[in-house]
Coordinates of C-alpha atoms and ligand atoms in Angstrom, one line a residue:
M268 CA -34.6 -28.5 -14.0
Y269 CA -33.7 -29.9 -10.4
D270 CA -35.0 -30.5 -7.1
N271 CA -35.1 -26.8 -5.5
D272 CA -36.2 -27.9 -1.9
I273 CA -33.1 -26.7 -0.4
S274 CA -33.6 -29.1 2.6
N275 CA -33.4 -32.1 0.3
V276 CA -30.4 -30.4 -1.1
V277 CA -28.7 -30.0 2.1
E278 CA -29.7 -33.8 3.3
A279 CA -28.4 -34.9 0.0
D280 CA -25.0 -33.2 0.3
R281 CA -24.7 -34.4 3.9
A282 CA -25.5 -37.9 2.9
H283 CA -23.4 -38.2 -0.5
V284 CA -20.9 -35.3 -1.0
W285 CA -17.3 -35.4 0.0
H286 CA -16.1 -31.9 0.3
H287 CA -12.7 -30.6 -0.9
L288 CA -10.1 -30.0 2.1
T289 CA -12.6 -30.7 4.7
Q290 CA -12.8 -32.7 7.8
H291 CA -16.6 -33.8 8.0
K292 CA -17.2 -34.9 11.5
P293 CA -18.9 -31.3 12.4
Y294 CA -21.5 -31.8 9.5
E295 CA -22.9 -34.8 11.6
T296 CA -24.5 -32.0 13.8
S297 CA -24.6 -29.0 11.8
D298 CA -25.2 -28.4 8.4
P299 CA -22.8 -28.3 5.4
R300 CA -22.6 -24.7 3.6
I301 CA -24.0 -24.8 0.2
M302 CA -23.5 -21.8 -2.1
V303 CA -26.5 -21.3 -4.1
E304 CA -26.2 -17.9 -6.1
G305 CA -23.8 -15.2 -7.0
K306 CA -24.1 -11.7 -8.3
G307 CA -21.0 -9.4 -8.7
I308 CA -18.9 -9.6 -5.7
R309 CA -21.8 -10.9 -3.5
I310 CA -22.9 -14.6 -3.1
W311 CA -25.6 -16.5 -1.1
D312 CA -25.7 -19.5 0.9
Q313 CA -28.6 -21.9 1.3
A314 CA -30.0 -20.0 4.3
G315 CA -30.1 -16.9 2.2
R316 CA -26.8 -15.4 4.0
E317 CA -25.3 -12.7 2.1
Y318 CA -21.5 -12.7 1.9
L319 CA -18.8 -10.4 0.2
D320 CA -16.5 -12.6 -1.5
G321 CA -13.0 -11.5 -0.6
V322 CA -11.3 -14.5 -2.0
S323 CA -12.8 -14.6 -5.5
G324 CA -14.9 -18.2 -5.0
G325 CA -12.5 -19.4 -2.3
V326 CA -9.7 -19.9 -4.3
W327 CA -8.7 -16.7 -6.2
T328 CA -10.8 -17.8 -9.4
V329 CA -13.7 -15.5 -10.1
N330 CA -12.0 -12.8 -11.4
V331 CA -14.5 -11.1 -13.2
G332 CA -17.4 -11.6 -10.7
Y333 CA -20.5 -13.7 -10.4
G334 CA -23.5 -13.8 -12.5
R335 CA -21.9 -12.8 -16.1
E336 CA -24.8 -13.4 -18.5
S337 CA -22.3 -12.7 -21.6
I338 CA -20.0 -15.8 -20.6
A339 CA -23.1 -17.8 -19.9
D340 CA -24.5 -17.0 -23.4
A341 CA -20.9 -17.4 -25.0
V342 CA -20.8 -21.0 -23.5
R343 CA -24.4 -21.9 -24.5
D344 CA -24.0 -20.7 -28.0
Q345 CA -20.7 -22.7 -28.5
L346 CA -22.3 -26.0 -26.5
V347 CA -25.2 -26.1 -29.1
K348 CA -22.9 -25.4 -31.9
L349 CA -20.2 -28.1 -30.9
N350 CA -19.6 -29.1 -27.5
Y351 CA -16.4 -31.3 -28.0
F352 CA -14.0 -33.0 -30.0
A353 CA -10.5 -34.4 -29.0
G354 CA -7.8 -32.1 -28.6
S355 CA -5.8 -33.5 -31.6
A356 CA -8.1 -31.3 -33.6
G357 CA -8.7 -27.6 -33.3
S358 CA -11.8 -25.6 -32.4
I359 CA -13.0 -22.5 -33.3
P360 CA -12.8 -21.1 -29.6
G361 CA -9.8 -22.7 -28.9
A362 CA -7.8 -21.2 -31.9
L363 CA -9.4 -17.8 -31.1
F364 CA -8.5 -17.7 -27.6
A365 CA -5.0 -18.9 -28.0
K366 CA -4.4 -16.0 -30.4
R367 CA -5.7 -13.7 -28.0
L368 CA -3.8 -15.0 -25.1
I369 CA -0.6 -15.0 -27.0
E370 CA -1.3 -11.2 -27.6
K371 CA -0.7 -10.6 -24.1
M372 CA 2.2 -12.7 -23.7
P373 CA 5.1 -11.4 -25.8
G374 CA 7.9 -13.9 -26.4
L375 CA 5.6 -17.1 -26.1
S376 CA 3.8 -18.7 -28.8
R377 CA 2.0 -21.9 -28.2
V378 CA -1.1 -22.9 -26.0
Y379 CA -1.7 -26.6 -24.8
Y380 CA -5.2 -27.0 -23.3
N381 CA -6.1 -29.1 -20.4
N382 CA -8.4 -29.0 -17.3
S383 CA -6.8 -27.9 -14.2
G384 CA -3.9 -26.1 -12.7
S385 CA -2.5 -29.5 -11.5
E386 CA -2.7 -30.9 -14.9
A387 CA -1.1 -28.0 -16.8
N388 CA 1.8 -28.3 -14.2
E389 CA 2.2 -31.8 -14.9
K390 CA 2.2 -31.5 -18.6
A391 CA 4.9 -29.0 -18.2
F392 CA 7.0 -31.6 -16.1
K393 CA 6.6 -34.2 -18.8
M394 CA 7.8 -31.8 -21.4
V395 CA 10.9 -31.2 -19.5
R396 CA 11.4 -34.8 -19.0
Q397 CA 10.9 -35.6 -22.8
I398 CA 13.1 -32.9 -23.7
A399 CA 15.9 -34.3 -21.2
H400 CA 15.5 -37.6 -23.0
K401 CA 15.7 -36.5 -26.4
R402 CA 18.6 -33.8 -26.1
Y403 CA 20.5 -35.1 -22.7
G404 CA 20.3 -38.9 -22.8
G405 CA 17.8 -38.3 -19.8
K406 CA 20.2 -36.6 -17.7
K407 CA 18.8 -33.0 -17.6
H408 CA 15.8 -34.0 -16.0
K409 CA 15.4 -32.5 -12.4
I410 CA 12.9 -29.9 -11.7
L411 CA 13.7 -27.4 -8.9
F412 CA 10.7 -26.1 -6.9
R413 CA 10.6 -23.9 -4.0
E414 CA 9.9 -24.1 -0.4
R415 CA 6.4 -22.8 0.3
D416 CA 5.1 -22.8 -3.2
Y417 CA 2.4 -25.2 -4.4
H418 CA 1.9 -26.7 -7.8
G419 CA -1.1 -28.7 -7.6
T420 CA -2.8 -31.8 -6.0
T421 CA -1.4 -34.8 -8.1
I422 CA 1.4 -36.9 -6.7
A423 CA 4.0 -35.4 -9.0
C424 CA 2.9 -31.8 -8.5
L425 CA 3.0 -32.7 -4.6
S426 CA 6.6 -33.9 -5.5
A427 CA 7.2 -30.4 -6.5
G428 CA 5.3 -29.0 -3.5
G429 CA 7.0 -27.0 -1.1
Q430 CA 4.3 -27.2 1.7
P431 CA 4.9 -30.1 4.0
E432 CA 1.1 -29.3 5.3
R433 CA -0.2 -30.6 1.8
N434 CA 2.3 -33.4 1.4
A435 CA 2.1 -35.1 4.7
Q436 CA 0.9 -38.7 4.5
Y437 CA 0.6 -38.7 0.8
G438 CA 4.4 -39.9 0.0
P439 CA 6.3 -41.6 -1.2
F440 CA 7.0 -39.0 -3.8
T441 CA 8.2 -39.0 -7.4
P442 CA 12.2 -38.8 -7.5
G443 CA 13.9 -35.9 -9.6
F444 CA 12.3 -32.9 -8.0
V445 CA 14.4 -30.6 -5.6
E446 CA 13.7 -28.0 -3.1
V447 CA 15.3 -24.5 -3.3
P448 CA 14.9 -22.0 -0.1
H449 CA 11.9 -19.7 -0.1
C450 CA 12.3 -15.8 -0.7
L451 CA 9.8 -14.6 2.1
Q452 CA 11.8 -11.6 3.4
Y453 CA 9.6 -11.4 6.8
R454 CA 11.0 -14.8 7.5
A455 CA 14.6 -14.2 6.4
H456 CA 15.8 -14.8 10.2
E457 CA 14.8 -18.6 9.4
Q458 CA 17.6 -18.4 6.8
G459 CA 20.1 -16.6 9.0
L460 CA 19.7 -13.4 6.4
E461 CA 17.4 -11.3 8.6
N462 CA 20.0 -8.2 8.1
A463 CA 20.7 -8.5 4.6
A464 CA 20.2 -5.5 2.5
N465 CA 20.2 -7.4 -0.7
Y466 CA 17.9 -10.2 0.5
G467 CA 16.3 -10.6 -3.0
E468 CA 19.7 -11.4 -4.8
L469 CA 20.7 -13.6 -1.9
A470 CA 17.5 -15.3 -2.0
A471 CA 18.2 -16.4 -5.5
N472 CA 21.8 -17.0 -5.2
A473 CA 20.6 -19.7 -2.9
I474 CA 18.9 -21.3 -5.9
E475 CA 22.2 -21.4 -7.8
E476 CA 23.9 -23.2 -4.6
V477 CA 21.5 -26.0 -5.1
I478 CA 22.0 -26.4 -8.8
L479 CA 25.7 -26.3 -8.2
R480 CA 25.0 -29.2 -5.4
E481 CA 23.0 -31.1 -8.0
G482 CA 24.9 -30.6 -11.1
P483 CA 23.9 -28.2 -13.5
D484 CA 23.7 -30.6 -16.2
T485 CA 20.9 -32.8 -14.0
I486 CA 18.7 -29.7 -13.9
G487 CA 16.0 -29.2 -16.7
A488 CA 13.9 -26.7 -15.2
L489 CA 13.1 -24.1 -12.3
C490 CA 9.3 -24.1 -11.5
L491 CA 8.0 -21.0 -9.5
E492 CA 4.8 -19.1 -8.7
P493 CA 5.7 -15.3 -9.7
V494 CA 3.9 -14.4 -6.3
T495 CA 3.5 -17.2 -4.1
A496 CA -0.1 -17.9 -3.1
G497 CA -1.2 -20.7 -0.6
G498 CA 2.5 -20.6 1.0
G499 CA 2.0 -17.1 2.5
V500 CA 1.3 -14.3 -0.4
I501 CA 4.7 -13.9 -1.1
A502 CA 5.8 -11.3 -3.6
P503 CA 9.5 -11.9 -4.1
P504 CA 11.7 -8.9 -2.9
E505 CA 13.8 -6.3 -5.2
G506 CA 16.5 -8.0 -7.0
Y507 CA 15.0 -11.8 -6.9
W508 CA 13.9 -12.2 -10.2
P509 CA 16.7 -10.6 -12.6
R510 CA 19.0 -12.8 -10.7
V511 CA 16.8 -16.0 -11.1
Q512 CA 16.5 -15.3 -14.7
E513 CA 20.2 -14.9 -15.1
I514 CA 20.9 -18.2 -13.3
C515 CA 18.4 -20.0 -15.6
R516 CA 20.2 -18.5 -18.7
K517 CA 23.8 -19.4 -17.3
Y518 CA 23.0 -23.2 -16.7
D519 CA 20.4 -23.6 -19.7
I520 CA 17.6 -24.3 -17.5
L521 CA 13.9 -23.8 -18.5
L522 CA 12.0 -21.4 -16.5
H523 CA 8.5 -22.4 -15.6
I524 CA 6.2 -19.9 -14.4
D525 CA 3.1 -21.1 -12.5
E526 CA 0.6 -18.5 -13.0
V527 CA -2.4 -20.7 -11.9
V528 CA -3.5 -17.8 -9.2
C529 CA -1.9 -14.8 -10.9
G530 CA -2.8 -15.6 -14.3
L531 CA -5.4 -13.0 -16.1
G532 CA -5.2 -10.1 -14.0
R533 CA -4.9 -10.9 -10.3
T534 CA -1.8 -8.7 -9.7
G535 CA -2.8 -5.9 -11.9
T536 CA -0.9 -7.1 -14.9
W537 CA -2.1 -9.8 -17.6
F538 CA 0.3 -12.2 -15.7
G539 CA 2.2 -12.0 -12.4
Y540 CA 5.7 -12.5 -14.2
Q541 CA 5.1 -9.5 -16.3
N542 CA 5.4 -7.2 -13.0
Y543 CA 9.2 -8.2 -13.0
G544 CA 10.2 -8.4 -16.7
I545 CA 10.8 -12.2 -16.7
E546 CA 11.1 -13.9 -19.8
P547 CA 9.7 -17.5 -19.1
D548 CA 10.0 -20.5 -21.2
M549 CA 7.0 -22.1 -19.9
V550 CA 3.6 -20.6 -18.3
T551 CA 0.8 -22.5 -16.8
M552 CA -2.5 -20.9 -15.8
A553 CA -5.9 -22.0 -14.8
K554 CA -8.1 -20.5 -12.1
G555 CA -8.7 -17.1 -13.7
V556 CA -8.6 -18.1 -17.4
A557 CA -12.4 -18.4 -17.3
S558 CA -13.2 -17.0 -13.9
G559 CA -14.7 -20.7 -13.1
Y560 CA -17.4 -20.3 -15.8
A561 CA -15.8 -23.3 -17.2
A562 CA -12.9 -25.7 -16.5
I563 CA -9.9 -24.6 -18.7
A564 CA -5.8 -24.7 -18.0
C565 CA -3.5 -23.7 -20.4
L566 CA 0.3 -24.5 -20.8
V567 CA 1.9 -21.7 -22.9
T568 CA 5.3 -22.2 -24.1
T569 CA 8.0 -20.4 -26.6
E570 CA 8.2 -21.4 -30.2
K571 CA 11.6 -22.7 -29.0
V572 CA 10.3 -25.4 -26.7
F573 CA 7.6 -26.1 -29.3
D574 CA 10.1 -26.8 -32.0
M575 CA 11.8 -29.5 -29.8
F576 CA 8.9 -31.5 -30.1
K577 CA 8.7 -31.2 -34.1
D578 CA 12.0 -30.9 -35.4
D579 CA 12.8 -34.4 -36.2
S580 CA 9.6 -36.1 -37.8
T581 CA 11.4 -39.2 -38.7
D582 CA 11.8 -39.9 -35.0
P583 CA 8.3 -41.6 -34.1
L584 CA 8.5 -40.4 -30.5
N585 CA 9.4 -36.8 -31.4
Y586 CA 6.1 -35.1 -30.7
F587 CA 4.5 -34.5 -27.2
R588 CA 2.6 -37.8 -26.6
D589 CA 0.1 -36.5 -24.2
I590 CA -3.7 -36.1 -24.3
S591 CA -6.3 -34.5 -22.0
T592 CA -9.8 -35.8 -22.8
F593 CA -11.6 -32.5 -21.6
G594 CA -8.8 -30.2 -23.0
G595 CA -11.3 -30.8 -26.2
C596 CA -14.1 -29.3 -24.5
T597 CA -15.2 -26.2 -26.0
A598 CA -17.0 -24.5 -23.2
G599 CA -13.5 -23.5 -21.7
P600 CA -12.2 -21.5 -24.4
A601 CA -15.7 -20.0 -25.3
A602 CA -15.8 -18.7 -21.5
A603 CA -12.1 -17.7 -21.7
L604 CA -12.5 -15.5 -24.8
E605 CA -15.5 -13.7 -23.0
N606 CA -13.5 -13.4 -19.8
I607 CA -10.6 -11.9 -21.4
R608 CA -12.9 -9.3 -23.4
I609 CA -14.5 -8.4 -20.1
I610 CA -11.1 -7.7 -18.5
E611 CA -10.0 -5.4 -21.3
D612 CA -13.1 -3.7 -22.1
E613 CA -13.8 -3.0 -18.5
G614 CA -10.3 -1.9 -17.6
L615 CA -9.9 -4.4 -14.7
L616 CA -6.4 -4.4 -14.6
D617 CA -6.4 -0.6 -13.8
N618 CA -8.9 -1.4 -11.3
T619 CA -6.8 -4.1 -9.9
L620 CA -3.9 -1.9 -9.2
A621 CA -6.1 1.2 -7.7
M622 CA -8.2 -1.4 -5.5
G623 CA -5.0 -3.4 -4.6
A624 CA -3.2 -0.2 -3.3
R625 CA -6.3 1.0 -1.4
L626 CA -6.6 -2.7 0.3
M627 CA -2.8 -2.4 1.0
M628 CA -3.3 1.1 2.7
R629 CA -6.3 -0.7 4.8
L630 CA -4.2 -3.6 5.6
E631 CA -1.2 -1.1 6.8
E632 CA -3.9 0.4 9.0
L633 CA -4.9 -2.8 10.7
K634 CA -1.1 -3.5 11.3
E635 CA -1.1 0.0 13.1
K636 CA -3.6 -0.8 15.3
H637 CA -3.4 -4.5 15.9
K638 CA -0.2 -6.3 17.2
V639 CA -1.3 -9.6 16.0
V640 CA -0.9 -8.5 12.6
G641 CA 2.9 -9.1 12.0
D642 CA 3.2 -8.3 8.1
V643 CA 0.9 -7.3 5.3
R644 CA 2.0 -7.7 1.9
G645 CA 0.6 -8.4 -1.6
K646 CA 0.2 -7.6 -5.2
G647 CA -2.6 -6.0 -6.9
L648 CA -5.8 -7.6 -5.6
F649 CA -3.7 -10.5 -4.0
C650 CA -3.0 -9.5 -0.5
G651 CA -2.1 -11.2 2.7
A652 CA -1.9 -10.4 6.4
E653 CA 0.5 -12.7 8.5
L654 CA -0.7 -13.0 12.3
V655 CA 2.0 -13.4 14.8
A656 CA 1.8 -14.1 18.4
D657 CA 4.7 -12.1 19.3
R658 CA 6.0 -9.5 16.9
L659 CA 9.5 -9.5 17.8
T660 CA 10.1 -13.3 17.8
K661 CA 7.5 -13.5 14.9
E662 CA 6.3 -16.9 16.4
P663 CA 2.9 -17.6 14.6
V664 CA -0.4 -17.4 16.2
A665 CA -2.3 -20.2 17.5
E666 CA -4.0 -22.1 14.4
K667 CA -7.1 -21.7 16.3
L668 CA -6.9 -17.9 16.4
A669 CA -6.3 -17.5 12.6
Q670 CA -9.3 -19.9 12.0
Q671 CA -11.3 -17.8 14.5
V672 CA -10.7 -14.7 12.6
V673 CA -11.9 -16.1 9.3
A674 CA -15.1 -17.6 10.9
E675 CA -15.7 -14.2 12.5
C676 CA -15.5 -12.4 9.4
S677 CA -17.8 -15.0 7.9
A678 CA -20.3 -14.2 10.5
Q679 CA -20.0 -10.6 9.7
G680 CA -20.8 -11.3 6.0
V681 CA -17.3 -11.2 4.7
L682 CA -15.4 -14.3 3.4
I683 CA -11.6 -14.3 3.6
G684 CA -9.3 -17.3 3.7
V685 CA -6.3 -18.6 5.4
T686 CA -2.9 -20.3 4.2
N687 CA -2.9 -24.2 4.7
R688 CA -4.2 -25.5 7.8
S689 CA -3.1 -28.9 8.8
L690 CA 0.3 -28.4 10.5
P691 CA 1.1 -25.9 13.2
G692 CA 2.9 -22.6 12.9
R693 CA 2.0 -22.4 9.1
N694 CA -1.4 -21.5 9.1
N695 CA -1.3 -18.0 10.0
T696 CA -1.4 -15.7 6.6
L697 CA -4.9 -14.1 6.1
C698 CA -5.7 -14.3 2.3
L699 CA -7.6 -11.3 0.8
S700 CA -8.5 -11.4 -3.1
P701 CA -11.6 -10.0 -4.3
A702 CA -12.8 -10.0 -7.8
L703 CA -11.1 -7.5 -10.0
I704 CA -14.5 -5.9 -10.2
A705 CA -14.0 -4.7 -6.4
T706 CA -15.1 -1.1 -5.5
E707 CA -13.7 1.2 -2.9
D708 CA -16.8 0.6 -0.7
N709 CA -16.0 -3.4 -1.1
I710 CA -12.6 -2.8 -0.3
D711 CA -13.2 -0.9 2.8
E712 CA -16.1 -3.3 3.8
I713 CA -13.6 -6.4 3.9
A714 CA -10.9 -4.1 6.0
A715 CA -13.9 -3.1 8.5
Ligands
PLP1088 N1 -0.6 -23.8 -8.8 C1 -1.1 -23.2 -8.0 C2 -0.3 -21.8 -7.7 C3 -2.2 -23.1 -7.2 O1 -2.4 -22.3 -6.1 C4 -3.1 -24.2 -7.5 C5 -4.1 -24.5 -6.5 O2 -4.5 -23.8 -5.7 C6 -2.6 -25.3 -8.5 C7 -1.4 -24.7 -9.1 C8 -3.3 -26.5 -8.8 O3 -4.5 -25.9 -9.2 P1 -5.7 -26.8 -9.7 O4 -6.5 -26.7 -8.1 O5 -6.8 -26.2 -10.5 O6 -5.2 -28.4 -10.0

């Protein structure tokens, strides 16, 4: 089908491909890495080197593992039947996947299809803005986001981005996005709260302070990751979420949960928010929805939100005036239908809980043994180990050291990740998130 001579592939890549998140200078003298094949939890590069993939496709995506023929078959069958029609019409897999998804999300009822996590979040922001215009004369338009959270790569998503290392040099940003403080208890000292017994509640109260400062009648939505991913693998502390929900209800603020990483099983529940009894108004998801077998993202809302876009059919502007061309591709929902079946039939949520507990146990052991491991944390198969130069002051390790750990693991055949790298001091949490099919041996191999 294509040129399989790998040296031609490497040269074509070196000459013409611009890799994501990559400084290309080193490739002038060394080969770029090209991934060639995957099976289960293992993946092989162009030199035939085998890796245990400890980050599910690099970015928490391949939840059900590589080489799933049943997903490939489902996609192929759908493509030859009907590959595409614009999303203004429905499709068979689109309707069936929406039904399956909603069965897992009590309280929510509508699925809006698009292609990436960033796009799904953009759509949610647009909905908030349109609701503000229709109901509140445009006033209740601000969107709150949290320090350390990430919601995507577009300018609006970066405007809602709490990671300075992602945002540097891409401004000016879009007005109307306002940051609230992080809830990482290990770094509570940055907020003067290191001794607080009720840190979770106080971290949530800090959101209320921002709302009161800005004016509750100007805030349309609060957008949060259920467990923060690239910002340091942060599962919010006890007491945080109930208070957040209470605050949103008190001020009539829509709660938008960004499940782009957690969605479809990563934390051992279908969705990250379900660990905390939250009742969101909007949920976005992408990576694990079809485990990377096809591009698909979903924005899911309550019927109440949906109704605001149809309750006045005499108003020519009263519908969601938005389209995503490739949101009409049928490969996405066809793959997602098979993906969700696999997670259910193979009991992958239970496996995630069991293997996540084992990974945390192994990380605790590493922390006992190595002073450089300052904190270990996680939820399900979504774990992190924060590296520090000094346990007492919690000073982060030098960027190079965290990079070295990742490179050394790779040299030993295990792929792991590290949080964002561009600014010093923030690049120090190792990310460990294997596919939900991981076995005890896989977990032990990663830790070793
Ligand atoms: N939201 C979160 C929490 C993410 O981690 C990411 C990507 O890493 C995104 C949104 C953006 O998703 P995408 O890269 O599919 O646009």
